[in-house]
């Protein structure tokens, strides 16, 4: 049985009918067709599906959709401004060469975003902690760390 | 090469904005109207007779549109290098990844449910899981029709007289080494959508690394299915990682095709993560016996290697990895006498395929570990023995490789200097240093009959440049490298260049993303096309300006005379003049580049690549004697790349390859127990995380390769080739134990330390 839930998604209030068996990721990708959030494993081990819920980075593949009720959820689609201006983190990932195949990148950026929103001047340890649940097979993480640092330092 | 505006610059990857905003569409993200979802049922046993596959209950489930079994594969179709692999099995299953049945349904959930309703009766058979067992006389045959478990691909290379050299050597080291299965772990899993039109022409949405070869494979399949003279179009989605995993066609692709034919609907199959672990093909595990000798001065006298590779139950292109293993075996360092034999052996394990390095990492692990053993026997510093034997420009190696540019010695010196080798080598304590070098093909490799790539450039009315290339983008940055090369030649900005690289209906032929070849081959192809289109543009501009084409240059999209700067015309205007003139013309140029690489002859000789890439890795480790844990304190990865077209993207290849190499060296391993995969998920398979990144320096050495585009050579694979032996050598230097079986886990280090202590007491 589907139930109605209301929450804020990328700064807009939305109301959807959701099946309590769904995950948030299913709602985002398969129902709302917002495919920016990726599914890399489906069991919370790769971080490709990371979104920000009430300021915290969360694996949306493990998140029961009913829990979204009343919450503030931001996905990768929500980072770009309406006039097309990219978030400083997105720019940094592009400019620092942190993107290769790119499949992990939306999740990686959301994890870093949650960190930087909460902590203006994170330590190297903070940065590593923020993305330790985000797997990347292409980059060796070096330029991803550089990209996050460049934004953290620049604030 | 002064005055370069785009080549050599740290230009951001062209498709990075799409990927950083989530706009890039991977196969997971693509839906086609009316699309069904396919799922595959895999064998319950590694070796069994299929007594019955009953799909009736599954077919009766509402929403199920088709169920296929081995009986539905037309005309005994098989795929793979030796055509030994039917997409759905009948009679017998030979491994736990064998496809027994497949379903197409209106949702993935229904398809999944339908799988559980398929009734399969098996008669379990004893399996063979060790290639050495499989080689024994009287061993049960995996494929009875082949009469032997050893593949009829006799890999044997002999040069000089190894036996005589052995007798004359002052020092000899010999030992055995082995390597494990590791898997690509692409973050985007494998998948495709197969779709037929009314004329039975196939459109395949795919993430293949080899569109032209896959197109050929599918055409062959359609022919066997009774569909002759059809067209196949491959549209590549954005590819979520390749590393060799998409260098061959897989059963799931043919299953999607068969399901689409049966249902007359597009059928999508996308692997779950568990399936990705189970049903894609890992790097071969190897058992290597090696001996090497040197004279009193440390000059190598011979190298002899015998190797056994676990082929698994079926044969993919991966069975040809011994040909690439020969590259380091015959030509890493100057070695006058070489003997190499390799056997690929059928077992009831997973079948293997290409993975970054294509055999080179396994071979180099044995060679470079053993070289340190030899250096110790000869009383020579491991760095010095590498200096003494380093490859040099102008050399012709035992396999007839003609060495052009070679920065190997420079790479070794970078390791020496940056690691502080002399101060750290051989010191007591728990720290140690180790190094290893590499050779790899740097100018593609003639594995197939062609090693070419085509490019078409067309320039439109507004002065924008479309570069249509055969080469695929799998994250490595070919879109950007090609843009830089074309921008440099033409004198237009990077942003004015649009690279089209994902549609066989449009793109010219290319042999695929393999052998670290894309910058070299696709780059040279783009370079040739850019020169041709430039000549056309200048010819028209010259007519309009009343000058000679030779005195014209283009900068920022404006053409001007170098003699008289007043004489100038924007590119867009030239184009309009070409189009809006009676008897006008298009501005299109094409160029096919196929390097003068040679196929091996019967004796495995031939200049496989027109240039070779070199590198040296050095590492300082600390070994915890209580836990056996190896910690990397410093990592230097120096690579001779000819010329760095884009140092930023190039460093990304080195860092990424390096960490894959560290995973290979220290932790990654697919655990198979009697044919069953025990750790097919990210929890249990230890792929490196950000926590595993050591302090690392990517060092670019430029040697200006004469045949490379702007002097460049390949870098895709080399980053992980010498990693494992460098670490193994460092562990030995630190605590005096040599781990000869990858990965170097804490358990193995502890056990070796214990054994060593036992020896001493």
CSV table of C-alpha atoms in Angstrom, one decimal, chain B residues 41 50-61 64 66-72 89 100-103 113-122:
chain,number,residue,atom,x,y,z
B,41,UNK,CA,19.9,-17.6,-13.2
B,50,UNK,CA,21.8,-30.3,-16.1
B,51,UNK,CA,19.1,-32.9,-15.9
B,52,UNK,CA,16.1,-30.6,-16.2
B,53,UNK,CA,15.4,-26.9,-16.5
B,54,UNK,CA,11.6,-26.3,-16.1
B,55,UNK,CA,10.5,-22.8,-16.7
B,56,UNK,CA,6.7,-23.4,-16.6
B,57,UNK,CA,6.1,-21.8,-13.3
B,58,UNK,CA,8.2,-18.8,-14.0
B,59,UNK,CA,6.5,-18.3,-17.4
B,60,UNK,CA,3.1,-18.3,-15.6
B,61,UNK,CA,4.0,-15.4,-13.4
B,64,UNK,CA,7.0,-12.4,-17.2
B,66,UNK,CA,10.0,-14.8,-21.7
B,67,UNK,CA,12.1,-17.4,-20.1
B,68,UNK,CA,15.0,-18.8,-22.0
B,69,UNK,CA,17.2,-21.9,-21.3
B,70,UNK,CA,20.1,-23.5,-23.1
B,71,UNK,CA,17.6,-25.2,-25.4
B,72,UNK,CA,16.7,-21.7,-26.8
B,89,UNK,CA,24.2,-23.7,-20.9
B,100,UNK,CA,21.3,-21.7,-16.8
B,101,UNK,CA,18.3,-19.6,-17.6
B,102,UNK,CA,17.2,-16.0,-18.2
B,103,UNK,CA,14.0,-14.1,-17.8
B,113,UNK,CA,10.9,-13.4,-8.6
B,114,UNK,CA,10.6,-15.5,-11.8
B,115,UNK,CA,14.2,-16.7,-11.4
B,116,UNK,CA,13.2,-18.3,-8.1
B,117,UNK,CA,10.4,-20.2,-9.8
B,118,UNK,CA,12.6,-21.9,-12.4
B,119,UNK,CA,13.1,-25.5,-11.4
B,120,UNK,CA,16.6,-26.9,-12.2
B,121,UNK,CA,17.7,-30.5,-11.5
B,122,UNK,CA,21.4,-31.0,-11.3
